[in-house]
PDB file of C-alpha atoms in Angstrom:
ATOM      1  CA  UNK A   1      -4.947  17.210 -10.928  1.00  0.00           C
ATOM      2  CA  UNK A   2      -7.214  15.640  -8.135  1.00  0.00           C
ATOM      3  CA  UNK A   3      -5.554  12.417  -8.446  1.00  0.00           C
ATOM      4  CA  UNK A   4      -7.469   9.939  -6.500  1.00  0.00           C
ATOM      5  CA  UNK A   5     -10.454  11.003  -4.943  1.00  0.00           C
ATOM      6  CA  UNK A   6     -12.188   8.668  -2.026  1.00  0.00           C
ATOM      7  CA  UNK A   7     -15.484   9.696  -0.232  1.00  0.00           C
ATOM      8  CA  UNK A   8     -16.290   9.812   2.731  1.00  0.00           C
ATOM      9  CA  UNK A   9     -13.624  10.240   4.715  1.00  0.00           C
ATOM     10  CA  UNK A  10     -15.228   9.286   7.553  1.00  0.00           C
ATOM     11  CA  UNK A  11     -17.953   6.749   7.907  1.00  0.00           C
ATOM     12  CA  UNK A  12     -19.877   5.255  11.325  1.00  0.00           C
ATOM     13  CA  UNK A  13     -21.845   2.452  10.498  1.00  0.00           C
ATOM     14  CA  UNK A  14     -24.300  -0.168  12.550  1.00  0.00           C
ATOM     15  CA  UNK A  15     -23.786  -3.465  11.872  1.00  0.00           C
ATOM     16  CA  UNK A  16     -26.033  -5.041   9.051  1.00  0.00           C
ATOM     17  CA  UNK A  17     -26.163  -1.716   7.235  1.00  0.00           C
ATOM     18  CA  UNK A  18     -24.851  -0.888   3.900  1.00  0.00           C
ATOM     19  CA  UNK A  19     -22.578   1.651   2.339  1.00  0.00           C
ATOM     20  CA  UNK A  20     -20.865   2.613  -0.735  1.00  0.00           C
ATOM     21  CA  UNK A  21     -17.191   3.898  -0.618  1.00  0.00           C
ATOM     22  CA  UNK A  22     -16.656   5.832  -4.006  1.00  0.00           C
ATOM     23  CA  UNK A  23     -13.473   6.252  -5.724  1.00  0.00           C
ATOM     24  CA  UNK A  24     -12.487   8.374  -8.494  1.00  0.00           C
ATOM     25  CA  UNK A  25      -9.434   8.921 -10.410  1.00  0.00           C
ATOM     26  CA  UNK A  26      -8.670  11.200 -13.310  1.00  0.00           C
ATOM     27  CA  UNK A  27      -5.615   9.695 -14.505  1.00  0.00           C
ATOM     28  CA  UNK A  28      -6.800   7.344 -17.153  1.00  0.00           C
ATOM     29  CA  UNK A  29      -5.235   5.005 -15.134  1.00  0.00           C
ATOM     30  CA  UNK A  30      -6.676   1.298 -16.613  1.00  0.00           C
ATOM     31  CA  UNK A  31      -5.677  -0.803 -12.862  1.00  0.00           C
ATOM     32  CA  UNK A  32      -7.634   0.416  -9.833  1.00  0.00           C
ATOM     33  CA  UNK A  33      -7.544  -1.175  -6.485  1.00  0.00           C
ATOM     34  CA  UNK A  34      -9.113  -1.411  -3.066  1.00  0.00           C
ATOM     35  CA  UNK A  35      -7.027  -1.630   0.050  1.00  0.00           C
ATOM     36  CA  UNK A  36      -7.787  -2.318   4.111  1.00  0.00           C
ATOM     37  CA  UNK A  37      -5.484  -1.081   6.459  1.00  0.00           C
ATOM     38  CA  UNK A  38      -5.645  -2.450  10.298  1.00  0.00           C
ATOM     39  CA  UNK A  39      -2.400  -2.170  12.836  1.00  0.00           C
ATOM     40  CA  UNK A  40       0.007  -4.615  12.805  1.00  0.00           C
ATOM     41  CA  UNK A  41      -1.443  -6.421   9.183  1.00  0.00           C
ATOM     42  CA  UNK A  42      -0.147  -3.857   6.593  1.00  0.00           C
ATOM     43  CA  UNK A  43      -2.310  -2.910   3.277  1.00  0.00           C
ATOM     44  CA  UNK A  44      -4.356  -6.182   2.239  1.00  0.00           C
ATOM     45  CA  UNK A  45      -5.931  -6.293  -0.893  1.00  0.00           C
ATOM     46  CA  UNK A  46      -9.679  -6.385  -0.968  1.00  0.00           C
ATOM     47  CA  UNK A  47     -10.612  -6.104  -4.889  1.00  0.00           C
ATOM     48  CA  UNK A  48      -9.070  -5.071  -7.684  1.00  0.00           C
ATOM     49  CA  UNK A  49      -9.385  -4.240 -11.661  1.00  0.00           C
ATOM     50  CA  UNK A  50      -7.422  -4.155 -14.135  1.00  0.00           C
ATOM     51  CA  UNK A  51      -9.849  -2.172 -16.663  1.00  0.00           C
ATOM     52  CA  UNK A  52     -13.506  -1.559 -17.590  1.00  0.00           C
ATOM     53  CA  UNK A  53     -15.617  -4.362 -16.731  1.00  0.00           C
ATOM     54  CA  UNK A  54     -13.251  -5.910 -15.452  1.00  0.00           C
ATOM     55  CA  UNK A  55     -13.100  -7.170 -11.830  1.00  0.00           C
ATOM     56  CA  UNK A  56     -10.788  -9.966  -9.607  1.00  0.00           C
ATOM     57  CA  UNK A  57     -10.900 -10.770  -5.739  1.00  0.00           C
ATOM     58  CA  UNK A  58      -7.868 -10.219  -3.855  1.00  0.00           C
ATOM     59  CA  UNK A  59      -6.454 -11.440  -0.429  1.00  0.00           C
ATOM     60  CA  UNK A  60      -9.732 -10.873   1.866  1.00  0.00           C
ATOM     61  CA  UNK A  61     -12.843 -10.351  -0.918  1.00  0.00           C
ATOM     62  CA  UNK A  62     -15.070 -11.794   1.374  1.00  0.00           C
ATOM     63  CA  UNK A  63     -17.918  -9.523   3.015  1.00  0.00           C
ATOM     64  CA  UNK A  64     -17.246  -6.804  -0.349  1.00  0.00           C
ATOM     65  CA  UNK A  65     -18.303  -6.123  -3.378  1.00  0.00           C
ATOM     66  CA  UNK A  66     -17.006  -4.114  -6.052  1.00  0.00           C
ATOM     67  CA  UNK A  67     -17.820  -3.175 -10.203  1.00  0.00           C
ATOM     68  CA  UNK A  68     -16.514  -1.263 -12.879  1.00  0.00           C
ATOM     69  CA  UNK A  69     -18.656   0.391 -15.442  1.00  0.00           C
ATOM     70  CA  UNK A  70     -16.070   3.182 -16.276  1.00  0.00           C
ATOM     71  CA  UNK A  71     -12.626   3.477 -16.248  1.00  0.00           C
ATOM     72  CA  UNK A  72     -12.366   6.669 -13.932  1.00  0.00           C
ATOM     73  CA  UNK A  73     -14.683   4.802 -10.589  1.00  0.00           C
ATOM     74  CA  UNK A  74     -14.092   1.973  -8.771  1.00  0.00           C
ATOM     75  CA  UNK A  75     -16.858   2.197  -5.593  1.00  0.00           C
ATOM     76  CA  UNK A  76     -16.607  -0.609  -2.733  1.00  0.00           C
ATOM     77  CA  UNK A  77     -20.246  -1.422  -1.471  1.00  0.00           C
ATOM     78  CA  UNK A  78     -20.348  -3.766   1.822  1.00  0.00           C
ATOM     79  CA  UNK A  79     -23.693  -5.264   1.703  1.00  0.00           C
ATOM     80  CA  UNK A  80     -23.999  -5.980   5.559  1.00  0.00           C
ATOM     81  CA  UNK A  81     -21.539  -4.192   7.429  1.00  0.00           C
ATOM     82  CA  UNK A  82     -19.713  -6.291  10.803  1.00  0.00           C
ATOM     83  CA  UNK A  83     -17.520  -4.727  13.407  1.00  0.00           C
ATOM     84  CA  UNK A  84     -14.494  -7.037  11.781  1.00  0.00           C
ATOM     85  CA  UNK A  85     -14.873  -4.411   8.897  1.00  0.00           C
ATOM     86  CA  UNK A  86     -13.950  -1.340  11.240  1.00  0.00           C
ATOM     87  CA  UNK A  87     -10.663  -0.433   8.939  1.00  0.00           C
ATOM     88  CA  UNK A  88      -9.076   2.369   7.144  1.00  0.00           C
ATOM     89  CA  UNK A  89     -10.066   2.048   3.430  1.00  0.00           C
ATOM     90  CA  UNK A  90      -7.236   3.678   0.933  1.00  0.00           C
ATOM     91  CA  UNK A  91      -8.326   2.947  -2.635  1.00  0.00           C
ATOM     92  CA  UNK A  92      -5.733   3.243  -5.241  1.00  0.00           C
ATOM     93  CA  UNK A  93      -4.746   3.266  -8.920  1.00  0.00           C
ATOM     94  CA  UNK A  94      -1.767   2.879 -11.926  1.00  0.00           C
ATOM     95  CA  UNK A  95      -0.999   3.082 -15.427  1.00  0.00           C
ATOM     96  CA  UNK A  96      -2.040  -0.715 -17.368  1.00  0.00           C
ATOM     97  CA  UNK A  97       1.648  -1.649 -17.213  1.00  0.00           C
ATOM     98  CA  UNK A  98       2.303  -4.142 -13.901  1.00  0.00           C
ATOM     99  CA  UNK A  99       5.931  -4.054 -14.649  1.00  0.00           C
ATOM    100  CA  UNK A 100       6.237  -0.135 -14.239  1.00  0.00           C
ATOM    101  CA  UNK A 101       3.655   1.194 -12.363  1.00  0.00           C
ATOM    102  CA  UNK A 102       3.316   2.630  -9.255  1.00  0.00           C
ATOM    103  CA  UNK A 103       0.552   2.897  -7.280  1.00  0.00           C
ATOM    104  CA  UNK A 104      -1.298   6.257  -6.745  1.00  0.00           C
ATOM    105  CA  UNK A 105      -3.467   6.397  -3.123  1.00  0.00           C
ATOM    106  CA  UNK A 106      -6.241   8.048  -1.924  1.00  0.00           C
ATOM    107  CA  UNK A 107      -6.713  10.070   1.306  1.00  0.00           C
ATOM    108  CA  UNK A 108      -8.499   6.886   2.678  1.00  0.00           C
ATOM    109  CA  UNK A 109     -11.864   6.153   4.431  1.00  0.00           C
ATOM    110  CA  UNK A 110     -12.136   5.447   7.671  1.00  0.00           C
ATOM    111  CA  UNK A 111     -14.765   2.972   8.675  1.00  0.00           C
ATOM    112  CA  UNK A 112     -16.314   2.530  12.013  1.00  0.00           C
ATOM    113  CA  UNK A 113     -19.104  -0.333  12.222  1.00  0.00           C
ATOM    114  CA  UNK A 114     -20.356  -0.641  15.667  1.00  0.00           C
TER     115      UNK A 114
ATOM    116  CA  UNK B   1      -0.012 -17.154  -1.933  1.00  0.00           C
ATOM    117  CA  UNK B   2       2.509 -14.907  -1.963  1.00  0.00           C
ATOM    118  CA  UNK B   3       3.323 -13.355   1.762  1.00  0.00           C
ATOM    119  CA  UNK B   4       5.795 -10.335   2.216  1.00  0.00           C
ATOM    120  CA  UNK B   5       6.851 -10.039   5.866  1.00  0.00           C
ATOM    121  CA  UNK B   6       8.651  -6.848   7.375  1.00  0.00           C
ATOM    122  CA  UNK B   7      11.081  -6.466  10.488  1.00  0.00           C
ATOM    123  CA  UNK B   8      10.916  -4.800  12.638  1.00  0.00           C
ATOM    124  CA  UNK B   9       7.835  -4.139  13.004  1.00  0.00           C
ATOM    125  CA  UNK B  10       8.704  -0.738  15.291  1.00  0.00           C
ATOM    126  CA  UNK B  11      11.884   0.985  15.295  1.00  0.00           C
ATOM    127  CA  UNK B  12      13.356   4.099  17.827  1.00  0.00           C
ATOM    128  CA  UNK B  13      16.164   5.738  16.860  1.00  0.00           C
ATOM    129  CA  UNK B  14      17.685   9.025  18.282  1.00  0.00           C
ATOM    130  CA  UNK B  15      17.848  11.923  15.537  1.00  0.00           C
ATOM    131  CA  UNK B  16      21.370  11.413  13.099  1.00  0.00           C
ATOM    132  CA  UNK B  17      21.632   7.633  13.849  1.00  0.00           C
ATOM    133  CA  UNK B  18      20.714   5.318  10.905  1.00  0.00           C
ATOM    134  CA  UNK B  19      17.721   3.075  10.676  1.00  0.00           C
ATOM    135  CA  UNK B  20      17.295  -0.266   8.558  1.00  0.00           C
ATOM    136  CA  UNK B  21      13.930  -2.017   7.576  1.00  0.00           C
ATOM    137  CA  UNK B  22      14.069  -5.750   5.928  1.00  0.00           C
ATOM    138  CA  UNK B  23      11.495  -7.344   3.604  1.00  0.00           C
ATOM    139  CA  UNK B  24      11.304 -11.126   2.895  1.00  0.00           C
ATOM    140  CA  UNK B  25       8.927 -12.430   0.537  1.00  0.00           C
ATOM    141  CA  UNK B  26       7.710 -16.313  -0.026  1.00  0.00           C
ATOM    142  CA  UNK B  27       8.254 -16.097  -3.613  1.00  0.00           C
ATOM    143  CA  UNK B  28      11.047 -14.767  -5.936  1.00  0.00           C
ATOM    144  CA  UNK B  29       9.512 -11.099  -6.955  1.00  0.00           C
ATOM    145  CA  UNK B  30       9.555  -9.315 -10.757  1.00  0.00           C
ATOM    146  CA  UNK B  31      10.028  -6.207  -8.742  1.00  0.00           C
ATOM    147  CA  UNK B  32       9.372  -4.353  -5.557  1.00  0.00           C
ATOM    148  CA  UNK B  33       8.370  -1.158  -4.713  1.00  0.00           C
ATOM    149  CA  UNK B  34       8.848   0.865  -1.270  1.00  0.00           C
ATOM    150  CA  UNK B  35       6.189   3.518  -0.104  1.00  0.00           C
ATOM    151  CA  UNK B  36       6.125   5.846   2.970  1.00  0.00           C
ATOM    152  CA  UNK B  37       3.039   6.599   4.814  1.00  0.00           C
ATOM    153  CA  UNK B  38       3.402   9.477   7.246  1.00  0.00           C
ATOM    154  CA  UNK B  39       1.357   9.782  10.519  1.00  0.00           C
ATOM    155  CA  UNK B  40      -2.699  10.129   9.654  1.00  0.00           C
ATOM    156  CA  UNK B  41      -1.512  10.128   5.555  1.00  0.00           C
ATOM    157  CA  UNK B  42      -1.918   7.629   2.547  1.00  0.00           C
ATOM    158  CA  UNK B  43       1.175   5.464   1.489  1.00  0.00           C
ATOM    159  CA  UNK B  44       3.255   7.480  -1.196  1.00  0.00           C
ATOM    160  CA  UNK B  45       5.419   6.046  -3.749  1.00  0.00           C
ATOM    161  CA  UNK B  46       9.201   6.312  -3.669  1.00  0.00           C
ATOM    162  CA  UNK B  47      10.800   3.252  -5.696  1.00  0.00           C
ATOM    163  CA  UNK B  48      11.194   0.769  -7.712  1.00  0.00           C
ATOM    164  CA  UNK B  49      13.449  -2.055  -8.286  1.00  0.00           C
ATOM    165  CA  UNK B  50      13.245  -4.636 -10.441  1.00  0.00           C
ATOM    166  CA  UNK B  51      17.236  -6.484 -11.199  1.00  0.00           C
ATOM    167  CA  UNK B  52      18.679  -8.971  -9.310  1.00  0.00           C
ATOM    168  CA  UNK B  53      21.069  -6.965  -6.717  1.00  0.00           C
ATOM    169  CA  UNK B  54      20.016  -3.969  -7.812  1.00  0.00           C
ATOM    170  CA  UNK B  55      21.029  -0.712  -5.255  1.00  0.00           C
ATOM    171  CA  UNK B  56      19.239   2.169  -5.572  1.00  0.00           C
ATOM    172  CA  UNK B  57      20.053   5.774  -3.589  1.00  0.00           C
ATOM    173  CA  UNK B  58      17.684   8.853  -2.914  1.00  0.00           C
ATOM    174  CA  UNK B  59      19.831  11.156  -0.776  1.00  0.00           C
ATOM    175  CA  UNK B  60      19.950   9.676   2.494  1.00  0.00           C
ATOM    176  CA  UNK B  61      18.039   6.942   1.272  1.00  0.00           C
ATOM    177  CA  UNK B  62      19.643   3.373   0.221  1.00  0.00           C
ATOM    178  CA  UNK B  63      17.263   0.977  -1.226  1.00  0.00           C
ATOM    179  CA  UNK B  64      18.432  -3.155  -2.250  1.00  0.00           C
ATOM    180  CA  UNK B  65      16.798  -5.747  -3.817  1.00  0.00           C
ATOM    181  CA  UNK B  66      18.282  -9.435  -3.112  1.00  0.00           C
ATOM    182  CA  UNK B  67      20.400 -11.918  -5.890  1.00  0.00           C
ATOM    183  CA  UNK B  68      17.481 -14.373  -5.665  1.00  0.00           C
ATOM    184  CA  UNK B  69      14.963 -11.274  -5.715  1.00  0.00           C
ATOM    185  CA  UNK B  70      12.948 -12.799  -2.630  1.00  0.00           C
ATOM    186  CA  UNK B  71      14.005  -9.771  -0.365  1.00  0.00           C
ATOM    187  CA  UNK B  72      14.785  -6.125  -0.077  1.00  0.00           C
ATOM    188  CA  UNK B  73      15.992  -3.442   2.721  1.00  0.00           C
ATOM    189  CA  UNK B  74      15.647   0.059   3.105  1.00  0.00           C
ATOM    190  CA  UNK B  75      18.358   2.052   4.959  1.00  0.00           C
ATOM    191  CA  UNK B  76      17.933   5.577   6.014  1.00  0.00           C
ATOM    192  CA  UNK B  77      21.254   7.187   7.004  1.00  0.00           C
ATOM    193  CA  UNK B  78      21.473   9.961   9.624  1.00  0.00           C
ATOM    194  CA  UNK B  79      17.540  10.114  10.002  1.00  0.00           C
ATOM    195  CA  UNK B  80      15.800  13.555  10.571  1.00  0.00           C
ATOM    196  CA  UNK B  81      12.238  13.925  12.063  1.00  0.00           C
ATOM    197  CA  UNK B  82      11.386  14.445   8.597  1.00  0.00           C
ATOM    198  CA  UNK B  83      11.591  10.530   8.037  1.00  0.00           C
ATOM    199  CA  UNK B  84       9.018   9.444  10.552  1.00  0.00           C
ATOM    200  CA  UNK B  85       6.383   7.347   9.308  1.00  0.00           C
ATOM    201  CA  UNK B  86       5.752   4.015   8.594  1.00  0.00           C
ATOM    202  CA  UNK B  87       7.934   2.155   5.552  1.00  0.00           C
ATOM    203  CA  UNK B  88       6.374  -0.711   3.750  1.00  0.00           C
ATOM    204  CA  UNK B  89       7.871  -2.787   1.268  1.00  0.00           C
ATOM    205  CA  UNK B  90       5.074  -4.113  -2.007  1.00  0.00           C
ATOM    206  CA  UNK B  91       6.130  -7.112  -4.669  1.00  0.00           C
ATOM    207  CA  UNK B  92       4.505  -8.619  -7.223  1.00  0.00           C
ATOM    208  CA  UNK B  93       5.086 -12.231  -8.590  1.00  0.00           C
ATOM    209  CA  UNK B  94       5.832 -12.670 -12.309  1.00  0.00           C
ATOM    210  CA  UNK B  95       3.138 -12.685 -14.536  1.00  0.00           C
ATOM    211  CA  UNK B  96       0.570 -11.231 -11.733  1.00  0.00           C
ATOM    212  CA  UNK B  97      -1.029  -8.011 -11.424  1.00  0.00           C
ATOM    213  CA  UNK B  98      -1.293  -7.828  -7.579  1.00  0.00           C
ATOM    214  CA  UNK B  99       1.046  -5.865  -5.553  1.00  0.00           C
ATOM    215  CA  UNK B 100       1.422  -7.400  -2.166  1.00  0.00           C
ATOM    216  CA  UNK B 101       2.039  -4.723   1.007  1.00  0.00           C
ATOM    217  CA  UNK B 102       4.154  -6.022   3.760  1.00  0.00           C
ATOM    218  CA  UNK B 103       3.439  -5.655   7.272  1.00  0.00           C
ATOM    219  CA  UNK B 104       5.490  -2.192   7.346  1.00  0.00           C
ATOM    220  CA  UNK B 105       8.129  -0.496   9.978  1.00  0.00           C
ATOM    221  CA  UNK B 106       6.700   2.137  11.978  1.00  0.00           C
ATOM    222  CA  UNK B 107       9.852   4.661  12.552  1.00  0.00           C
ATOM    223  CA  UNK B 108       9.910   7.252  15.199  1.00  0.00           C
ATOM    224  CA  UNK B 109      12.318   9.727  16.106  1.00  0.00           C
ATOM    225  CA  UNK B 110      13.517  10.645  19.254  1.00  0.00           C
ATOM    226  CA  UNK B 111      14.921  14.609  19.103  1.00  0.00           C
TER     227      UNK B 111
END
């Protein structure tokens, strides 16, 4: 199994630009999530859904936008990329049930807006 | 909302001495989960706990959640340089789908 699948890895924006990150997963997993990792802050939650068509802002939404049209993608699209959003990306998924599920990352997408 | 906080937020140990990380959180949890990210990796699942002074072991591994559920600590006995990496603690209020990372320990080993 692929598990979760994030592209691109890597990613060097300028600032203003746009970009998609694209996530994948092939678990039939029903919550997906998106995740920004910077030192000393820990994982904050950008987005997150908790099925098809179905989308909710988390701790620092602002500056991203996110959809989901099918259960297996979840892509991230910043609309005008700023240096503030120089991160590591992990995007990440679980079974429907909150009370049982852990969470299964990607590799993560590193994000460089200059 | 909801805040987890970790200490320490570093932590150097020599090889075979034991290592503790804390986790407070501003609210009382349903559960809490620990993952380990290694150096350059993605955070990996490796428990759950979800009763009221519940203990939990994986081999050298010790894992409690609080009486009032609003904290948690990790405890890593005789630590190998197999354990480096950095340990964060994730809850999630009742009724709410949103896991909540703390701030995580960074562990490194000194041979």
């Amino acid at each position: 199994n692929a598990g979760v699948t994030q592209t691109p890895k890597f990613q060097v924006l300028k600032t203003g630009q746009s970009m998609t990150l694209q996530c994948a997963q092939d678990m039939n997993h029903e919550y997906m999530s998106w995740y920004r990792q910077d030192p000393g802050m820990g994982l904050r939650l950008i987005h997150y859904s908790v099925g098809a068509g179905i989308t909710d802002q988390g701790e620092v939404p602002n500056g991203y936008n996110v959809s989901r049209s099918t259960t297996e993608d979840f892509p991230l699209r910043l609309l005008s990329a700023a240096p503030s959003q120089t991160s590591v990306y992990f995007c990440a998924s679980r079974t429907g049930q909150a009370h049982t599920g852990e969470l299964f990352f990607g590799e993560g997408s590193r994000l460089t807006v200059l | 909302g909801q805040q987890v906080m970790q200490i320490p937020q570093y932590q150097h140990v020599q090889e075979g001495e034991d290592f503790t990380t804390y986790c407070n959180s501003s609210t009382t949890l349903s559960n809490i989960q620990w993952y380990k990210q290694r150096p350059g990796g993605h955070p990996v699942f490796l428990i759950q706990l979800v009763k009221s002074g519940e203990v939990k072991k994986q081999k050298r591994l010790t894992f409690q959640f609080g009486e009032a559920k609003k904290n948690s600590s990790l405890h890593i006995t005789a630590t190998q340089t197999t354990d480096v990496g950095t340990y964060f603690c994730a809850g999630r209020s009742f009724g709410n789908e949103k896991l909540t990372f703390g701030t995580g320990t960074r562990l490194t080993i000194i041979p």
